[in-house]
Coordinates of C-alpha atoms and ligand atoms in Angstrom, one line a residue:
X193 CA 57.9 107.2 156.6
X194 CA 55.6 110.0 155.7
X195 CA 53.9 110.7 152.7
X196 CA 56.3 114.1 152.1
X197 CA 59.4 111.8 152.1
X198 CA 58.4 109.6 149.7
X199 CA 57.1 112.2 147.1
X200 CA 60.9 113.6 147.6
X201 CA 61.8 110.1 146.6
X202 CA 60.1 109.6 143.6
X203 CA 61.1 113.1 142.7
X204 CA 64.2 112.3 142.8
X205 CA 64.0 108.9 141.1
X206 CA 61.7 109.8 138.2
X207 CA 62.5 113.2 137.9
X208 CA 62.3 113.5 133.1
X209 CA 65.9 113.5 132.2
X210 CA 66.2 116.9 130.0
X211 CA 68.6 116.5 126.5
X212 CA 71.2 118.9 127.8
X213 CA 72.4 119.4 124.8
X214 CA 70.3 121.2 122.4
X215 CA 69.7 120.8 118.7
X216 CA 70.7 123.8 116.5
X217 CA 67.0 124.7 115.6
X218 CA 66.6 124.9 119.6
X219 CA 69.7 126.6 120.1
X220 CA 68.2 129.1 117.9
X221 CA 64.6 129.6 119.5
X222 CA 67.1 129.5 122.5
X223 CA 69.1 132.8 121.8
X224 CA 66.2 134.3 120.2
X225 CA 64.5 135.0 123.3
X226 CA 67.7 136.8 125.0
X227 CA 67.4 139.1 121.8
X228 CA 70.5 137.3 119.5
X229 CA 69.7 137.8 116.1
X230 CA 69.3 134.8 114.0
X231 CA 68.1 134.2 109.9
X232 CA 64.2 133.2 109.9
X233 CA 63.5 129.8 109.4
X234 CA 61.3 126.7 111.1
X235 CA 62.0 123.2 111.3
X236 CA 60.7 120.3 109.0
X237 CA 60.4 116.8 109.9
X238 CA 59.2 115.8 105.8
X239 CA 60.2 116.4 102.4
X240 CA 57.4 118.9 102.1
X241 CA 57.5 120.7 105.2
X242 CA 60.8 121.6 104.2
X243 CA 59.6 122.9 101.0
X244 CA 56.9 124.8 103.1
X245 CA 59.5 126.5 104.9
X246 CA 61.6 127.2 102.0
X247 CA 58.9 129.3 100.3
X248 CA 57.8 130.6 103.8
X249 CA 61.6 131.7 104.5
X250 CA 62.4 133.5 101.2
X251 CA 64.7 131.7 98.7
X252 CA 67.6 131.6 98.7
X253 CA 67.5 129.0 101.7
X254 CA 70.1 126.9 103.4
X255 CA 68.3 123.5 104.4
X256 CA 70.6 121.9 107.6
X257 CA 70.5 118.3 108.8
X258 CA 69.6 119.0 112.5
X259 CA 71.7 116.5 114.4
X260 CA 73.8 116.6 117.9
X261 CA 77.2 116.6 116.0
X262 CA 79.6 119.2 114.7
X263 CA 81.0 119.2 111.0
X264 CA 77.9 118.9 109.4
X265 CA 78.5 121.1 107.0
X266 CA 81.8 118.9 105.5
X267 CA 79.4 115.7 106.0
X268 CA 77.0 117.0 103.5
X269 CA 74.0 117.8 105.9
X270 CA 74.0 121.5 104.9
X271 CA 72.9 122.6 101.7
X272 CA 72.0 125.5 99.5
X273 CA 68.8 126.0 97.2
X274 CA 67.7 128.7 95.2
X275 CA 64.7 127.5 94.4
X276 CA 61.8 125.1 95.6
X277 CA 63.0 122.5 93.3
X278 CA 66.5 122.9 94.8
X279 CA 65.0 123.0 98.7
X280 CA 63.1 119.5 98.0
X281 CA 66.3 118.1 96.3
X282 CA 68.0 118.8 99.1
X283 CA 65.3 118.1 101.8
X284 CA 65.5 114.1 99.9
X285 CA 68.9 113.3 100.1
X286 CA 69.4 114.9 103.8
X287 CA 66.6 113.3 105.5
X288 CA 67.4 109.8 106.6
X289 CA 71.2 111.1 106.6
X290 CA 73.8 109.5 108.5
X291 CA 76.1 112.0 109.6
X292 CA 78.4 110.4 112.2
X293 CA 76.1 108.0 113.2
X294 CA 73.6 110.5 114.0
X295 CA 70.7 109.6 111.4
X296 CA 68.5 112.9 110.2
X297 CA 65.3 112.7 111.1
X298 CA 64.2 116.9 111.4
X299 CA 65.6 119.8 109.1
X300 CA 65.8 123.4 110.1
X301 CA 64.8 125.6 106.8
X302 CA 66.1 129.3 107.0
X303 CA 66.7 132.4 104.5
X304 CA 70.3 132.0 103.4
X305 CA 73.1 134.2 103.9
X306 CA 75.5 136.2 102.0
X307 CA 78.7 135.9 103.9
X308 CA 81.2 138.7 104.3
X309 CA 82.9 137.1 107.2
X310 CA 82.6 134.0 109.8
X311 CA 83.6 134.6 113.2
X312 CA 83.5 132.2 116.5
X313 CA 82.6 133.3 119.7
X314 CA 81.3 131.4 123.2
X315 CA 81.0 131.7 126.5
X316 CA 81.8 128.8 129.1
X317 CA 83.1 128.0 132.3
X318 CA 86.3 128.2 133.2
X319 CA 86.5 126.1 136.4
X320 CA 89.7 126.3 137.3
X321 CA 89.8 130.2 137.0
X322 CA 86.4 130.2 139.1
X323 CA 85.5 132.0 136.2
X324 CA 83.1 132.4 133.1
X325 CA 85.2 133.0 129.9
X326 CA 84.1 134.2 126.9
X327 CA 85.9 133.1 123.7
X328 CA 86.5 135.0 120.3
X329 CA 88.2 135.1 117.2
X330 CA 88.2 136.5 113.5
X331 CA 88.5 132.9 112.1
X332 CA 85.2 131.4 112.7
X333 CA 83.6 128.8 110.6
X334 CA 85.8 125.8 111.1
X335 CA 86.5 124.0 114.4
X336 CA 86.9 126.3 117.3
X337 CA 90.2 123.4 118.3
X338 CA 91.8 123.4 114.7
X339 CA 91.6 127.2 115.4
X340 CA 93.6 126.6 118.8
X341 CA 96.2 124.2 117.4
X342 CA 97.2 125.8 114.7
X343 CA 96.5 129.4 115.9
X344 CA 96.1 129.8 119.1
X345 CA 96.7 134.2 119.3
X346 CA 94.0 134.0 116.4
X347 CA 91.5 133.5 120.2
X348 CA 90.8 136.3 122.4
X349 CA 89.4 135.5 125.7
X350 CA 87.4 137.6 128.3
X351 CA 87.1 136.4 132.0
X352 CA 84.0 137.2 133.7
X353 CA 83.6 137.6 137.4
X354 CA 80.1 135.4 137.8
X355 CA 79.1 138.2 140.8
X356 CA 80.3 141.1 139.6
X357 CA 78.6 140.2 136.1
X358 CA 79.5 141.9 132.4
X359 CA 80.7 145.3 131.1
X360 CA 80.2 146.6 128.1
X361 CA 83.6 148.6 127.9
X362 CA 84.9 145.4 128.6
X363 CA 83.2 143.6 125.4
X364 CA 84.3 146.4 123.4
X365 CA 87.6 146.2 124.2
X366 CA 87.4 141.9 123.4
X367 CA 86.0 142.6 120.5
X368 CA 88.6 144.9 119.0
X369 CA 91.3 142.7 120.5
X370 CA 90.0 139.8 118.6
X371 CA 90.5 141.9 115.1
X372 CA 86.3 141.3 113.9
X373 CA 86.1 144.4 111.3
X374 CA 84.8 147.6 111.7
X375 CA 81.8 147.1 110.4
X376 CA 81.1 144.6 113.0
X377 CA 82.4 145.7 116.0
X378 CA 79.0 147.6 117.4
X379 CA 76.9 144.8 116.4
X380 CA 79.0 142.4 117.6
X381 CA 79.1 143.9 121.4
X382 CA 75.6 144.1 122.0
X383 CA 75.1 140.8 120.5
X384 CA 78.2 139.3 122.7
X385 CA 76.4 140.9 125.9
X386 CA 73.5 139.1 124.9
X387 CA 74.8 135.8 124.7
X388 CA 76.2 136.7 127.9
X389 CA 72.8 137.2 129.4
X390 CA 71.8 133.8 127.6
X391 CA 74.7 132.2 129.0
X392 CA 74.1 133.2 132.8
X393 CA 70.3 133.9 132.9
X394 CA 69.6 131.2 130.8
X395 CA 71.7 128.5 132.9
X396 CA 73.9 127.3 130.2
X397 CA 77.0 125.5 130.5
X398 CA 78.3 126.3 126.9
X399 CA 76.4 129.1 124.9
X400 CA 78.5 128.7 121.2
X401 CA 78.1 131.0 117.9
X402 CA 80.6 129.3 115.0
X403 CA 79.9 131.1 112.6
X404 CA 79.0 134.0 114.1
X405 CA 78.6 136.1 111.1
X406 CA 78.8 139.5 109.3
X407 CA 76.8 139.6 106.0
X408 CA 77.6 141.1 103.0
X409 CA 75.4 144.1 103.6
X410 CA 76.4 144.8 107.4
X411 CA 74.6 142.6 109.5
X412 CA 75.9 141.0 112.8
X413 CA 73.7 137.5 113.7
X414 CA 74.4 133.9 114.3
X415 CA 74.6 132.0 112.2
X416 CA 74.8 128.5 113.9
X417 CA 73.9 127.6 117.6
X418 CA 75.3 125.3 120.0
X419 CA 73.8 125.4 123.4
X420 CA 74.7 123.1 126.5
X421 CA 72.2 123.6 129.4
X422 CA 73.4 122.8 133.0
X423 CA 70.5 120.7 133.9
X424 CA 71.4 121.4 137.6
X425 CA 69.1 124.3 136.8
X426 CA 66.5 122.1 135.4
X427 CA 64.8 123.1 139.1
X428 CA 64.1 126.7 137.7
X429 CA 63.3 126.1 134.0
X430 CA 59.8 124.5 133.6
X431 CA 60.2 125.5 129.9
X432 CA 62.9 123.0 130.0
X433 CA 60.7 120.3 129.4
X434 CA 60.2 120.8 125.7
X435 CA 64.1 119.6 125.6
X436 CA 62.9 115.8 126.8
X437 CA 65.3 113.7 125.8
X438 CA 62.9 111.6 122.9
X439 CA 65.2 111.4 120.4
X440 CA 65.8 107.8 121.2
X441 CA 65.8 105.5 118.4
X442 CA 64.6 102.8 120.3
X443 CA 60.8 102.3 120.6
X444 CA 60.8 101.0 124.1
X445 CA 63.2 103.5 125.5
X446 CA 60.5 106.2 123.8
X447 CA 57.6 104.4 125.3
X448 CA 59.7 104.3 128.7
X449 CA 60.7 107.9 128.7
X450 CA 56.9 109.1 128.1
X451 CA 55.9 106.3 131.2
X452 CA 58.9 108.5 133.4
X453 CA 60.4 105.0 133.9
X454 CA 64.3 104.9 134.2
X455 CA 64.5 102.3 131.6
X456 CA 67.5 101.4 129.2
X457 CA 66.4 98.5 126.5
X458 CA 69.2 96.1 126.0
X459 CA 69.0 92.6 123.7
X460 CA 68.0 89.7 126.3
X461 CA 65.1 87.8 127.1
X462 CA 64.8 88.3 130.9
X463 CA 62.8 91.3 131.4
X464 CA 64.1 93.1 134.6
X465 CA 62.5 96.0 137.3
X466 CA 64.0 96.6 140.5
X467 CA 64.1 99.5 142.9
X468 CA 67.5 101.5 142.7
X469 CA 69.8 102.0 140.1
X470 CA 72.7 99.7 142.0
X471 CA 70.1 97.2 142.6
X472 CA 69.2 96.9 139.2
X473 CA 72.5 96.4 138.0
X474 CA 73.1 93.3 140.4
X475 CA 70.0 92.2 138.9
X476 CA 71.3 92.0 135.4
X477 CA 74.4 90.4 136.8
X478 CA 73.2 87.6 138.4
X479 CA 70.9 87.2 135.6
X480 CA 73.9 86.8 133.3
X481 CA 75.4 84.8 135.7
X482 CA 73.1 82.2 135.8
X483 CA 73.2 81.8 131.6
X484 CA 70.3 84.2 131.1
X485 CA 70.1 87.1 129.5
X486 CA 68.5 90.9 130.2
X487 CA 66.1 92.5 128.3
X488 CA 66.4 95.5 129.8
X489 CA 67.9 97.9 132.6
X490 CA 64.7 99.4 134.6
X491 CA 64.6 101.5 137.7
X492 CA 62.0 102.1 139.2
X493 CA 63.3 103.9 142.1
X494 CA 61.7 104.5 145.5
X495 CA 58.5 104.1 146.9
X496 CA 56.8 103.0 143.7
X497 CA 53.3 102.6 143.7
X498 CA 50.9 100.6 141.7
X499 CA 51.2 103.0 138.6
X500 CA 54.7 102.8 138.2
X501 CA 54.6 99.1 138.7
X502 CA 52.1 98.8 135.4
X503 CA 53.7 101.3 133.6
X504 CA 57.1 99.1 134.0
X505 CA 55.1 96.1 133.4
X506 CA 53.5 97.7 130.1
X507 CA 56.6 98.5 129.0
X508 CA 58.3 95.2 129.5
X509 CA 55.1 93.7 127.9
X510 CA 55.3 95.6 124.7
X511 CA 58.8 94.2 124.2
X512 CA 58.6 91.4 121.9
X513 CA 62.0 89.4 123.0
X514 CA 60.8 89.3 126.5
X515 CA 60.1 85.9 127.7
X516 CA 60.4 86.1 131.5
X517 CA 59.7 89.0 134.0
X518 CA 62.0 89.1 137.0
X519 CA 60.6 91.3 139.9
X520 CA 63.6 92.2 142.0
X521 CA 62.4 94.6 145.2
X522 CA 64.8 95.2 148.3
X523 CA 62.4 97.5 150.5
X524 CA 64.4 100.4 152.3
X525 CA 61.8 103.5 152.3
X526 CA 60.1 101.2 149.7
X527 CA 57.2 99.2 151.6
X528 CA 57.3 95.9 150.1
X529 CA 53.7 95.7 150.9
X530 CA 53.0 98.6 148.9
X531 CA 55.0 97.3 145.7
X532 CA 52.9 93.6 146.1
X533 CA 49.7 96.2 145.8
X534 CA 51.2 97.3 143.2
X535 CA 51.9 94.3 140.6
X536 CA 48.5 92.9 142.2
X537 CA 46.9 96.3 140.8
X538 CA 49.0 96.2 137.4
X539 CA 48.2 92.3 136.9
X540 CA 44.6 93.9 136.6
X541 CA 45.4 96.2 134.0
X542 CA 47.9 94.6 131.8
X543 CA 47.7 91.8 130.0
X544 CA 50.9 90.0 130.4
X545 CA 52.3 87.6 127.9
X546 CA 55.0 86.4 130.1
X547 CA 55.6 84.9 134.0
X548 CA 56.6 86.8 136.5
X549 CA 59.4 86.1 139.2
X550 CA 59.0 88.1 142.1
X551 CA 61.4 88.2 144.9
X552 CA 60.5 90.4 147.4
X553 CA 62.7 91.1 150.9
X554 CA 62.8 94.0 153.2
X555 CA 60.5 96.4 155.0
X556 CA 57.5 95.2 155.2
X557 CA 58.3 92.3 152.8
X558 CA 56.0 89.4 155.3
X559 CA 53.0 91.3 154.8
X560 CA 53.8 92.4 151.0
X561 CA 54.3 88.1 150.4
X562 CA 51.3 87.3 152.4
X563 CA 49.0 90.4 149.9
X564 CA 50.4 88.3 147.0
X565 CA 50.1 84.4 148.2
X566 CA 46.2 84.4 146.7
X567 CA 47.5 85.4 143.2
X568 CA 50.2 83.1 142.8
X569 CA 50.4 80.6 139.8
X570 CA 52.4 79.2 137.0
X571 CA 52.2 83.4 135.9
X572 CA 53.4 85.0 139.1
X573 CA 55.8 83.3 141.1
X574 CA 57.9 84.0 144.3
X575 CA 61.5 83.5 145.3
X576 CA 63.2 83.9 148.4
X577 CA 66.2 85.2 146.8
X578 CA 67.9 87.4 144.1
X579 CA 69.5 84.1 143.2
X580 CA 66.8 81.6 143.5
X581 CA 64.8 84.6 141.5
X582 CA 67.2 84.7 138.8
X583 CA 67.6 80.9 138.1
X584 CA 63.8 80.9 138.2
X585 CA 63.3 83.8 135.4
X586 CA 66.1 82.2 133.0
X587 CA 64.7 78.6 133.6
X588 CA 61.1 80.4 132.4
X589 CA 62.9 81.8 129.3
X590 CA 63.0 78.3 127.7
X591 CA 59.6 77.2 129.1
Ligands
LIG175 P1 78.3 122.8 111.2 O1 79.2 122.4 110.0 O2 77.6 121.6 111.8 O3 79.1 123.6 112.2 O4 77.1 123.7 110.6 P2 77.1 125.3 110.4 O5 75.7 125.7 110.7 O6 78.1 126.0 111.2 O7 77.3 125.5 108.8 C1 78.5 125.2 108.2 C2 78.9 126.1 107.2 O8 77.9 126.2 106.2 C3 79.1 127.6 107.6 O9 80.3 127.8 108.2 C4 78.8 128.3 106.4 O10 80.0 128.4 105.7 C5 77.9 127.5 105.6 N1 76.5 128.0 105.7 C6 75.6 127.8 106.6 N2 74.5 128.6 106.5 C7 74.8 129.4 105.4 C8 74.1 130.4 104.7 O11 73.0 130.9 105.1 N3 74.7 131.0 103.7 C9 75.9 130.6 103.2 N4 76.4 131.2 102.1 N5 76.6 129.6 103.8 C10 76.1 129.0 104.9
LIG176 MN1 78.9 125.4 113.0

């Protein structure tokens, strides 16, 4: 195996999962740089960063509970404040929100609003049609499906060819068909090409504006922003990685996710790595099997080297309910050798509280046992088998 393969591997394996779905605040920034108008505002994680914003924004302000879930308005996560005194009211009793199960830990703080009218439009794939369609309709605001049920002419749609791309007569024509007033109308096509361009250029599976509004003194802008991203095109958006998925409310998976490690926490004792998602998952089964537990699900895919193997090891050391490590490796490109450097290398640098079981089979697995046989103990040892392995690990648990 050559070097080139197994940096493919590990690209592969560890490559940082992006949050495909995007917060409203990011949604924002988002359309902002394909040119979609939105109200000013900035994002506050405290009481009185929210207040900062307020004043910074202009009062009135609209302070919204920034959580991946729709009908936050109804749930009380969107307020109102004309005032500083309002904003921080507000900024109290939202923060720490549960909205759906979705608890609030960041606010988005922007100028309010007057409302003349609330509109909905989108643009997403329509697979079947082999087609991107673009959705739009004069009664925005609530639920694009409550729309569809109960009115479904009240939606006019646009098909795009993806190669023969956009036209603005086209847009034009949608957006008369789909009754927005007068007022709107110019607005609304250049901002509908636009999201368009955001949609395609910036790789999004759903680009969403509900409302999409007209304000009382003529303005076109949006209002509220839902933004998928098809992270199949994660490849060709370096500036993807803001959108890291560490929203986690669990401090291992955070700790995990800044390691790289493909790590899931879960409530048992028996603390688990293996190479390969499939392998990983037999682990926790025969660990169940044999009346233990797992404290974990952790990947750490192929041809790990002696820094992912501490990094897991760290992890699985900082969790508190661990009381057994169970090191499952089946070398395929993995060298088994090169994983027993590895936990050799990350015994040095981490102070373990708990044994490890290590079983340790394929390519290279005689010379990866024979690195290990001078550090074996009470703290490290070695099982023939995923079995033998497992047993050993839950028997440990109660030692
Ligand atoms: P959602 O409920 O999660 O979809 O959150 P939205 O951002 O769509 O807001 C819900 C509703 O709150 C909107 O449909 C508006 O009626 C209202 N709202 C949001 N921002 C403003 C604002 O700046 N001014 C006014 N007057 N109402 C707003
Ligand atoms: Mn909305």
């Amino acid at each position: 195996m050559t070097e080139n393969e197994n940096e493919t591997e590990n690209e592969t394996e560890n490559e940082e999962r992006i949050a495909v779905d995007l917060y409203e605040y990011q949604g924002k920034q988002y359309f902002a740089r394909f040119g979609i108008p939105t109200s000013p505002g900035g994002v506050a994680d405290t009481v009185d960063e929210a207040v900062v914003q307020a004043d910074a924004a202009g009062y009135p302000v609209v302070v919204k509970a920034q959580v991946k879930v729709g009908g936050r308005g109804k749930a009380g996560g969107i307020k109102l404040a004309a005032d500083a005194a309002e904003a921080r009211r507000h900024a109290e009793a939202i923060l720490g929100m549960d909205i759906k199960g979705h608890v609030v830990h960041r606010l988005w703080v922007e100028h309010a609003s007057d409302i003349a009218r609330e509109y909905y439009a989108s643009f997403t794939l329509d697979r079947p049609a082999k087609l991107h369609l673009g959705m739009l309709s004069a009664e925005g605001g609530v639920e694009i499906e409550e729309v569809a049920a109960t009115n479904p002419d009240a939606i006019a749609r646009l098909h795009v060819d993806p190669v023969r791309g956009i036209d603005r007569g086209a847009v034009a024509d949608w957006v008369e068909r789909a009754g927005l007033d007068e007022a709107a109308r110019a607005q609304a096509t250049d901002l509908l090409v636009e999201l368009y361009r955001c949609y395609v250029d910036g790789d999004c599976d759903l680009a969403e504006i509900n409302p999409l509004i007209l304000t009382t003194d003529g303005r076109v802008h949006a209002l509220d922003a839902k933004v998928t991203l098809d992270d199949n095109a994660s490849f060709r958006h370096p500036e993807w990685a803001e959108y890291a998925a560490t929203e986690s409310e669990d401090p291992r998976e955070v700790m995990a996710k800044e390691k790289g490690l493909n790590y899931i926490g879960l409530s048992g004792t028996v603390g688990i790595i293996a190479n390969g998602a499939g392998l990983a998952m037999s682990t926790l089964d025969v660990v169940n099997q044999v009346g233990g537990s797992a404290a974990n699900f952790l990947d750490i895919g192929g041809g790990a080297n002696a820094d992912v193997m501490a990094a897991a090891l760290e992890v699985i050391n900082a969790d508190p309910a661990v009381r057994s490590i169970f090191v499952n490796i089946f070398g395929g490109i993995t060298r088994v050798d090169e994983v027993a450097k590895g936990v050799i290398e990350a015994l040095a640098r981490v102070d373990l509280r708990s044994p490890i079981v290590l079983r340790l089979d394929g390519t290279n697995a005689d010379a990866g046992r024979a690195l290990l046989a001078p550090h074996l103990s009470d703290r490290l040892l070695s099982e023939p088998t995923m079995l033998d392995g497992a047993r050993r690990a839950v028997a440990l648990v109660g030692s």
